[in-house]
Structure formats: structure tokens, C-alpha cells
Short mmCIF file of C-alpha atoms (C1' of nucleotides) in Angstrom, two decimals:
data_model
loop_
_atom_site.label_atom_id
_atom_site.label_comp_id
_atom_site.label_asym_id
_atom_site.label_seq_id
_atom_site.Cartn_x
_atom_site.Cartn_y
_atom_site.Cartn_z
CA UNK S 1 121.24 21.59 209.29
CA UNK S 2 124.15 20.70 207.33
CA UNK S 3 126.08 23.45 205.87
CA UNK S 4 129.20 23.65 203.60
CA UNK S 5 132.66 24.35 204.37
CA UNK S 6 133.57 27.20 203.53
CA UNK S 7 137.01 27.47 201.80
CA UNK S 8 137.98 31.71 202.35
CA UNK S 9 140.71 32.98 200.25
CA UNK S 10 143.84 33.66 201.40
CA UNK S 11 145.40 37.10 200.44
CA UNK S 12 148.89 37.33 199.65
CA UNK S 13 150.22 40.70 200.98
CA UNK S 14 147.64 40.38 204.53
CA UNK S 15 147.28 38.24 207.52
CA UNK S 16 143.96 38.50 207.08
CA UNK S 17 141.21 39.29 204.52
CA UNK S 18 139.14 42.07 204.38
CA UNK S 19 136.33 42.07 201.60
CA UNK S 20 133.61 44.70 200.47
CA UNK S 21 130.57 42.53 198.55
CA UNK S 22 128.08 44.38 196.26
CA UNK S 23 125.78 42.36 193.90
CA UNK S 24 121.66 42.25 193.41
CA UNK S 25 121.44 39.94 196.65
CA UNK S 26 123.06 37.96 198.80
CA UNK S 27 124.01 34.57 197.13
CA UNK S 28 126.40 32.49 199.63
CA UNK S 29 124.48 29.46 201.29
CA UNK S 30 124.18 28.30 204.85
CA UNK S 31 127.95 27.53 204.88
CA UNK S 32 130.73 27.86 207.96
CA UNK S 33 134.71 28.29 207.79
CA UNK S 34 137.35 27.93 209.97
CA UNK S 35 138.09 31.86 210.06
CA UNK S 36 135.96 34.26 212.37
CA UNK S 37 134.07 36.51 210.48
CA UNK S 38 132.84 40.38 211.14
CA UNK S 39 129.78 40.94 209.10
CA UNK S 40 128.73 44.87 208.44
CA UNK S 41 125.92 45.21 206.29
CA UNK S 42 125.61 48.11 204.08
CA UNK S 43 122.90 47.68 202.31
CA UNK S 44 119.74 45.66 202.03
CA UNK S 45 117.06 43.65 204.36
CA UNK S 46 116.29 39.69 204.95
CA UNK S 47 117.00 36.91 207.58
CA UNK S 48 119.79 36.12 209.53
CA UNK S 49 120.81 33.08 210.01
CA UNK S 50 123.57 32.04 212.88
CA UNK S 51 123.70 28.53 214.78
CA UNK S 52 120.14 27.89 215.53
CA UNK S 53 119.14 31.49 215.91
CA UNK S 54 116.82 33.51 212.92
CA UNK S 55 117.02 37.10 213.07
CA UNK S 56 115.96 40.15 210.63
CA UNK S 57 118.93 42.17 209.54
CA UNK S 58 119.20 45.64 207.62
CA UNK S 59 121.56 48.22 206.91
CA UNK S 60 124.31 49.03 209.70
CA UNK S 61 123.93 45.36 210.63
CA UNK S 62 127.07 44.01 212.50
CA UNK S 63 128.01 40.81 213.77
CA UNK S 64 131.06 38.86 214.49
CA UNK S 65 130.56 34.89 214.42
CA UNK S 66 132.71 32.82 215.26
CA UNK S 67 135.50 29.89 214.13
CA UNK S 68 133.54 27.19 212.41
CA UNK S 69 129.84 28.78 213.16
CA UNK S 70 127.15 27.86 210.35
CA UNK S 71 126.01 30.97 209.14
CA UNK S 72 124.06 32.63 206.35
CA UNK S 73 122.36 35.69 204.77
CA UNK S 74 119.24 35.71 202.86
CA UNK S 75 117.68 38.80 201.59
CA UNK S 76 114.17 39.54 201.40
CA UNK S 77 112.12 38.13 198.29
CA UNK S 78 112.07 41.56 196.49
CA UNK S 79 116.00 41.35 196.50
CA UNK S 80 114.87 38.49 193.53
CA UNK S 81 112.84 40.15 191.35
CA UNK S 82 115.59 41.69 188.74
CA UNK S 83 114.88 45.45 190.85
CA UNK S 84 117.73 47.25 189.69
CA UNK S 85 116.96 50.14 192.44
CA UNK S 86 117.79 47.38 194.90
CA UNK S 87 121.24 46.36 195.98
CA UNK S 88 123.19 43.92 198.64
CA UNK S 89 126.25 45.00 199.74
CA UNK S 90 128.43 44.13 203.00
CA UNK S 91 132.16 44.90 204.27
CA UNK S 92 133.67 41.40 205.75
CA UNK S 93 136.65 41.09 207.59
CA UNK S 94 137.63 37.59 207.93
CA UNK S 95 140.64 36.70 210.24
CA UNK S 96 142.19 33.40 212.06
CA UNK S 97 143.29 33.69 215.89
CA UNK S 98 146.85 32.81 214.93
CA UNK S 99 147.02 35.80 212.35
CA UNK S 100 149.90 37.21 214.26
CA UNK S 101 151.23 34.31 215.68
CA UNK S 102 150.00 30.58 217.24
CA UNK S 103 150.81 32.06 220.71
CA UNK S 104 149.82 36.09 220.45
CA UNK S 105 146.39 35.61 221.74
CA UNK S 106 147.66 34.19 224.96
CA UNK S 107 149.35 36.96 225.76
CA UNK S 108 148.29 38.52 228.66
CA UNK S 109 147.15 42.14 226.70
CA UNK S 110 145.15 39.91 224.48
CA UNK S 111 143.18 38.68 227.59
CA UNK S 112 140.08 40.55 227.07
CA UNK S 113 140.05 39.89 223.03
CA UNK S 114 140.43 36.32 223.55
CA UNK S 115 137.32 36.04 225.67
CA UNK S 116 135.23 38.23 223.48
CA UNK S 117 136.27 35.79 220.29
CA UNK S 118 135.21 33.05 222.88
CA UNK S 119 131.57 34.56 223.41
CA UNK S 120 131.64 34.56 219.12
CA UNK S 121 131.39 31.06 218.70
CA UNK S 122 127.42 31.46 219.71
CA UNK S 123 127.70 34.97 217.33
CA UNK S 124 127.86 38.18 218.33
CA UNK S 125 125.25 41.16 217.52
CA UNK S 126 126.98 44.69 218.27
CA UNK S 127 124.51 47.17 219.34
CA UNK S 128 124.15 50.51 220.55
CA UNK S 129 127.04 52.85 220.52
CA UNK S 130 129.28 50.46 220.11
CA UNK S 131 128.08 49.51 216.70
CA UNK S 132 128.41 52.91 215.35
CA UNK S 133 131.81 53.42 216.53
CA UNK S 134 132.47 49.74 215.13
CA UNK S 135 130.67 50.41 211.89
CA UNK S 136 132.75 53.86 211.08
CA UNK S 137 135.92 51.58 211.93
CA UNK S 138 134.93 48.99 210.04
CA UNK S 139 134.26 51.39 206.92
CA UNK S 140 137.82 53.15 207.50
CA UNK S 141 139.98 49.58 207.46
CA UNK S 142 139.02 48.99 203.85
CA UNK S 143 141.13 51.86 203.30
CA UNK S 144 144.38 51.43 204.97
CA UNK S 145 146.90 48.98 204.14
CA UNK S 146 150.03 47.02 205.97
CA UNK S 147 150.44 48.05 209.40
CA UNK S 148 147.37 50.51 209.70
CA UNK S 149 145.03 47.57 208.65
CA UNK S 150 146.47 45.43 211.19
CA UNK S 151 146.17 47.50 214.34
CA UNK S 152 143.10 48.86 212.86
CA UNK S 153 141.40 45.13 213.21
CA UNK S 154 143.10 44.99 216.70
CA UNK S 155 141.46 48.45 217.71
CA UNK S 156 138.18 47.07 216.42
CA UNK S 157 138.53 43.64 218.21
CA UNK S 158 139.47 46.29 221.25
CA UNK S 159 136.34 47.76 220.83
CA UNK S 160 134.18 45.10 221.14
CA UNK S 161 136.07 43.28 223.81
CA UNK S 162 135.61 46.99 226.35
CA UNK S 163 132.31 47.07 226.07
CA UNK S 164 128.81 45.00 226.85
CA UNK S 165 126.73 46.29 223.71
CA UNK S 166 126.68 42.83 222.39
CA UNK S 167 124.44 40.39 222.70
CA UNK S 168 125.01 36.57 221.51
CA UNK S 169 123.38 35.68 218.70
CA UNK S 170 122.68 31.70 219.10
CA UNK S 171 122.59 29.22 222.18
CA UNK S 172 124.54 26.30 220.46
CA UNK S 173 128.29 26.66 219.25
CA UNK S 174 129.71 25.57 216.08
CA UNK S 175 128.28 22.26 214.30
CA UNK S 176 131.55 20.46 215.68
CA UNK S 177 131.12 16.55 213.70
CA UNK S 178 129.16 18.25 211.18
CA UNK S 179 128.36 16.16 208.01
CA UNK S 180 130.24 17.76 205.23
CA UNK S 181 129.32 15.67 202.79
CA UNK S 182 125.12 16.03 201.05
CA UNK S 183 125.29 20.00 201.84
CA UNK S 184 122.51 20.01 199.19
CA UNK S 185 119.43 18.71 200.46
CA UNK S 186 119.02 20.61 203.35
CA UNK S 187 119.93 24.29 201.28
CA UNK S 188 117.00 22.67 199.19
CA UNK S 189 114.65 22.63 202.10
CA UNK S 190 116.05 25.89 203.42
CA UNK S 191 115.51 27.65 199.94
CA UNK S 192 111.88 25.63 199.45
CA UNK S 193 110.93 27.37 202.72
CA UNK S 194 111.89 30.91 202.58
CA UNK S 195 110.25 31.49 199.43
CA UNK S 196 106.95 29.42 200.70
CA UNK S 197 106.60 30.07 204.56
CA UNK S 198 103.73 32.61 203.92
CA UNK S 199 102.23 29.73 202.59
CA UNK S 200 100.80 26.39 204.12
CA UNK S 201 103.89 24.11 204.43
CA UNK S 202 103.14 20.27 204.92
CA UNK S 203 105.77 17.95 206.15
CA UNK S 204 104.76 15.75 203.66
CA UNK S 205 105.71 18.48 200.83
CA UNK S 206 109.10 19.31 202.46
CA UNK S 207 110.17 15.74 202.16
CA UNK S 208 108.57 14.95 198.83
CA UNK S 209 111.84 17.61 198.25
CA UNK S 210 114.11 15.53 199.02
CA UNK S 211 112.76 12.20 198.60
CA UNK S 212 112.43 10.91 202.23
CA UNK S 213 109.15 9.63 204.16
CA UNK S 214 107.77 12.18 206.82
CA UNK S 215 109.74 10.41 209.90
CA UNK S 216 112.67 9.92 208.57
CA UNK S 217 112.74 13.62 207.16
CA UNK S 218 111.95 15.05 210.64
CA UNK S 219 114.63 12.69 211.91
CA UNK S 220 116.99 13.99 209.30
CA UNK S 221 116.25 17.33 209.63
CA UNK S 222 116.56 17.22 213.16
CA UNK S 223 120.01 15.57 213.75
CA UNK S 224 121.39 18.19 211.13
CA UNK S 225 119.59 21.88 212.48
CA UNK S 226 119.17 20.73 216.00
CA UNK S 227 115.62 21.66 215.67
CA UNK S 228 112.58 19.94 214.58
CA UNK S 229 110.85 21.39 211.20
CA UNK S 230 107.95 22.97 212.68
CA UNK S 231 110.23 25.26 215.03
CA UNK S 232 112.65 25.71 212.02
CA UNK S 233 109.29 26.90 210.55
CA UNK S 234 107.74 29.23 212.90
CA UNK S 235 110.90 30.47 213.99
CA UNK S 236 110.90 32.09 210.30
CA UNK S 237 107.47 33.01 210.77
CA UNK S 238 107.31 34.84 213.99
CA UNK S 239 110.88 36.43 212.81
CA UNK S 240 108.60 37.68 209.56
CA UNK S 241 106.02 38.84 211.81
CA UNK S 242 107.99 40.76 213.87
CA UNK S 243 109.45 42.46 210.61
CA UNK S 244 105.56 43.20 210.23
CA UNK S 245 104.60 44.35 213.47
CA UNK S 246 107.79 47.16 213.74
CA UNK S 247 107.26 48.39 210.05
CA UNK S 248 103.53 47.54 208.53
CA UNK S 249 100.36 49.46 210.23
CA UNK S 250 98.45 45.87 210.35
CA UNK S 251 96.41 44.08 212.73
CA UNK S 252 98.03 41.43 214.46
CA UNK S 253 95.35 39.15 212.97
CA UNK S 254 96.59 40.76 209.51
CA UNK S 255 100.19 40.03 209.90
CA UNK S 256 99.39 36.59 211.44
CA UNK S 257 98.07 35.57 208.07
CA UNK S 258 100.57 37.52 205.94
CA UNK S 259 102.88 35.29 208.29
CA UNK S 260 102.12 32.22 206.87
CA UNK S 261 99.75 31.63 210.44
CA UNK S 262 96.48 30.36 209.74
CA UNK S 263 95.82 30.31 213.42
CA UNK S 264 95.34 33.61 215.52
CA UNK S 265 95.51 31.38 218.71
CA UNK S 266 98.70 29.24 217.69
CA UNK S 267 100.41 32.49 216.61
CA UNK S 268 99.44 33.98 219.55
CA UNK S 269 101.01 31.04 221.74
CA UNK S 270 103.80 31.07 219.41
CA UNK S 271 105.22 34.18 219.58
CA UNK S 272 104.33 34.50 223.25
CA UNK S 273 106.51 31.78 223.61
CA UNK S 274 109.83 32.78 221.61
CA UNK S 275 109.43 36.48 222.28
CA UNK S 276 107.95 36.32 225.65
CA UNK S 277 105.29 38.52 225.28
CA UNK S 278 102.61 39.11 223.20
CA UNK S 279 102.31 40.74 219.68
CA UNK S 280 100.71 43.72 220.79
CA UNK S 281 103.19 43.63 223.49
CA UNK S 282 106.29 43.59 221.38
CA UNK S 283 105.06 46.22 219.18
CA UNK S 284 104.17 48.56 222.14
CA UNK S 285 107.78 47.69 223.11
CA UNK S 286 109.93 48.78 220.24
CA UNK S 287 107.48 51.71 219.48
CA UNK S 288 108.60 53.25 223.49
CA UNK S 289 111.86 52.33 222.84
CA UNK S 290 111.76 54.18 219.91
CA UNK S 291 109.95 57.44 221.11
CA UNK S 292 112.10 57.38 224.08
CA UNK S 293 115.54 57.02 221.98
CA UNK S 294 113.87 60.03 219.66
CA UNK S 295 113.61 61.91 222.71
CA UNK S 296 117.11 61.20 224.18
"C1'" DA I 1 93.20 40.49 221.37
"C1'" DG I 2 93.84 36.62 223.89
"C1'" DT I 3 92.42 31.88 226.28
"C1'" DT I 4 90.73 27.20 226.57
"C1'" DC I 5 89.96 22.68 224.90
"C1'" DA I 6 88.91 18.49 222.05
"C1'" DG I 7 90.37 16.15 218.10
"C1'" DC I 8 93.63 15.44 214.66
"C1'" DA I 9 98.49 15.75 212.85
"C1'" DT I 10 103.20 15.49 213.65
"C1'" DC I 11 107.23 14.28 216.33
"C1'" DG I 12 110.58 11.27 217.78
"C1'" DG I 13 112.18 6.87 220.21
"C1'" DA I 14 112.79 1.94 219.44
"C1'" DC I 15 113.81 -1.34 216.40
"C1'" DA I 16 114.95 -3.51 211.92
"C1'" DA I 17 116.64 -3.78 207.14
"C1'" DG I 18 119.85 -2.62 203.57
"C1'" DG I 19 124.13 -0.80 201.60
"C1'" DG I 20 129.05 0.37 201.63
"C1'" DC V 1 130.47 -2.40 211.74
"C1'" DC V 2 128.56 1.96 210.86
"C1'" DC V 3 125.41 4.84 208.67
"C1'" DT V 4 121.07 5.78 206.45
"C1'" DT V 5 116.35 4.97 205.89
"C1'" DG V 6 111.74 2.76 206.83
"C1'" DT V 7 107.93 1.26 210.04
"C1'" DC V 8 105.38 1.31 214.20
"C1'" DC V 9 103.23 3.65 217.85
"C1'" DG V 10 102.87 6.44 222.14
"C1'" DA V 11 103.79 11.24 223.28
"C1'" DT V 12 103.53 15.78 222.05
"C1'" DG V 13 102.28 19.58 219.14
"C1'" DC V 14 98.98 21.95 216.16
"C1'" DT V 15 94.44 23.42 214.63
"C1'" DG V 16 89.96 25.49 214.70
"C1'" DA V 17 85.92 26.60 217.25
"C1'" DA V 18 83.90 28.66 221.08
"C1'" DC V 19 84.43 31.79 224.42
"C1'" DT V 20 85.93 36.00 227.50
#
DNA sequence: AGTTCAGCATCGGACAAGGG
DNA sequence: CCCTTGTCCGATGCTGAACT
């Protein structure tokens, strides 16, 4: 997919910006920048998006993506409905690998760092431990200033760079040649689908959107995601079901349907194929994980 | 819940036309 | 000349029914 360049503020008294965002929902589209990015979520629920991956987020959510990455963060549909009980809100730190210099990163100390912002250009989930100590650093920079905010990004950066409770986010890099031009078409197929993918969603319809015949729409879509529509699709889906499966006391055949799935047997093969197991599986899964991180 | 299979729908490669 | 879009058509994916 195409998505827009993102133009980031500079700051006038930092290297680097650091930003705390707090509105009804989320409203910044599929867009990438030039500046890596360390995304902790505070509050509120939805999809992921980073490269060619879909994931669920929710509070305590941190990644860090990398230079030029398409990314974006779309709340769940009840973030929409005007609930003033509900609220989006994120701390951002947003930094260039020059920000103390064009040649500090290849400084020998700054080995480790500069292979951990490496592994960010496919995104970066922290997990585990690590998040939480990452989290409770990321929550204390927004309060220092000068120096302290400096080597506090350093120390987080640190962090992440000792450890292995990471796991990369997307298999494909940044969008290098990406169109920059006509960002708006495909946010209008994005948008079209995550407020109808619990519904029946026809090729045919999606490119009615934007004016195109059914080939040349799956060609266009294609050569701008990197993935065909129906996968674009599904991977929402199964994502959604998922979401389901840890947190709703359905049948699978339930949250198949509620899933946008007509088909027990294709959603069966379908999330057998992107999770590697089955439904009952995965839920059987997080639910021992669970007990057995209760017990620990 | 999960598997298999036949029939239909969609995908995507090859090629061509049109516009800047 | 390059890029975008349309058409054709074989390959592949998706659906729904029947079954374990």
C-alpha cells in the first residue's frame, strides 16, 4: 500500500522529539517518516499496522519501527462512537540515527544499538520484562529535560539492544521507491475495510471505491501492499478473531462469523495457515500461557 | 471441530492502448 | 519513453456441502 510521508516536527531546544498524544482515537493514517519511532501505548485497543504485518495492540503496547517503515494505528470501532469514557493516548519518541552526530553510531560502544535499530526496519515488538522496564523508562523521559533526556533515550535504546524480548514485527523492510504521490486511494480502501470486514467484502465493491476494474485493482493493490486483497483481508480477519478467541467465551464457529468468515472450513484453513495451528489450538495456547504466568 | 472435494470466483501474467 | 489502466485467459484461491 501506498502511504504518506510523514513530515515530524522538529523541536528547537532537543535532538530529538519526544511526544505524549491523547485524543478520542487514533487519527494519523498509514503514513512512514524518515525518523525511527518508539511507540508506547497508554491507552486504548485496535490494529496494528507495520510493513505487511497486522497485529492487535492495547495498553502497555511498545514498539520501535524503523527509518522509513509504513506504519499505522487504528483503534477499535467503539473508539468512533462519540464514548466519552473512552480515550487514545500514546508516548512517542521519535529520533534520527545522526541525533548526536553523522558518525556516533559507528562508534564502537554504539555497536550493539546500531544492530538493534537495524532489526527495526522490519519493527520491533518489546515483550516480556523488557517491556516493563522499557515502558517505566519510557514514562520517566517525558519528564526530564537536556542532558537527562538524552542519555535517558540512550539507556532505553541500551535496553533493548541487551536483551532478546523482541520479536520483529514484519518480514519486508521499508517501502524503499514508494509512490508518494495518490496516498488517498488506498487509505480509502484501508478505511472502507476496517469498518466493513465483518461484513461480506466483494472485490468488485472495493474497486467500485476507487474507480478501477477488478484486475487492475488487485494489480494496484498489490504492487502498493505487497499483498493481494484477499490476504490483506483475512489477515484482518483472523487478527479480529484472535482478539475473539483470547477475550469473548464464543464458539469458534461463533467468532468465525462475527469475523466476517462465512466459511467454518476456509477459516479453519485460514488461520491454520497464518497462525499455525488451529483455533481451538491457539486459544488453548494463550489460556496455559496465561495460567502458567499466573502461577509464576 | 476439523477435513475433503467439486465447482465457481478471483488472482495475476502477458499484452496493448492511452496519456503526460 | 514511462506509467497507468483495460482485456484476456490459464492458474490459483475460495466456497459450501458432505462427511468423519
Amino acid at each position: 500500500m501506498k502511504a504518506i510521508l510523514q513530515k515530524v516536527p522538529e523541536s528547537v531546544d532537543s535532538s530529538f522529539a519526544v511526544q505524549e498524544f491523547r485524543s478520542a482515537y487514533f487519527d494519523t493514517p498509514w503514513h512512514f517518516h524518515p525518523e525511527y519511532e518508539l511507540v508506547y501505548i497508554l491507552e486504548s485497543e485496535g490494529k496494528r499496522f507495520v510493513g505487511d504485518k497486522i497485529s492487535n495492540f492495547k495498553p502497555g503496547d511498545l514498539v520501535l519501527l524503523g527509518s522509513n517503515l509504513p506504519h499505522w494505528y487504528r483503534n477499535d470501532a467503539i473508539y468512533y462512537n462519540d464514548d466519552p469514557s473512552l480515550k487514545a493516548s500514546s508516548i512517542v519518541i521519535q529520533f534520527t540515527t545522526d541525533f548526536l552526530g553523522d558518525t556516533f553510531l559507528l562508534s564502537p560502544e554504539m555497536f550493539e544499538i546500531h544492530q538493534i535499530l537495524q532489526k527495526a526496519q522490519k519493527g520491533l515488538e518489546i515483550k516480556g520484562g523488557l517491556s516493563n522496564k522499557v515502558a517505566k523508562m519510557v514514562r520517566e523521559i517525558t519528564d526530564l529535560k537536556g542532558m537527562d533526556r538524552l542519555l535517558q533515550l540512550l539507556r532505553i535504546l541500551n535496553a533493548i539492544s541487551k536483551s532478546d524480548e523482541y520479536r520483529l514485527l514484519s518480514n519486508k523492510g521499508p517501502s524503499i521507491g514508494v509512490n508518494v504521490n495518490d496516498p488517498k486511494r488506498i487509505n480509502k480502501i484501508y478505511e472502507y475495510v476496517m469498518n466493513h470486514f465483518t461484513e461480506p467484502i466483494t472485490i468488485n465493491e472495493a474497486s467500485e471505491l476507487i474507480h478501477m476494474c477488478p484486475s487492475t485493482f488487485c494489480r494496484y493493490f498489490k504492487k502498493r501492499t505487497r499483498n493481494t486483497f484477499t490476504f490483506f483481508l483475512n489477515e484482518i480477519r483472523i487478527g479480529h478473531a484472535c482478539k475473539l478467541l483470547i477475550e469473548e467465551d464464543l464458539s469458534i464457529t461463533e467468532i468465525c462469523y462475527k469475523s466476517g468468515f462465512n466459511n467454518i472450513s476456509y477459516f479453519n484453513r485460514q488461520f491454520k495457515s497464518r497462525k499455525n495451528m488451529t483455533p481451538q489450538a491457539f486459544r488453548q495456547e494463550y489460556y496455559k500461557k496465561s495460567s502458567y504466568s499466573a502461577a509464576l
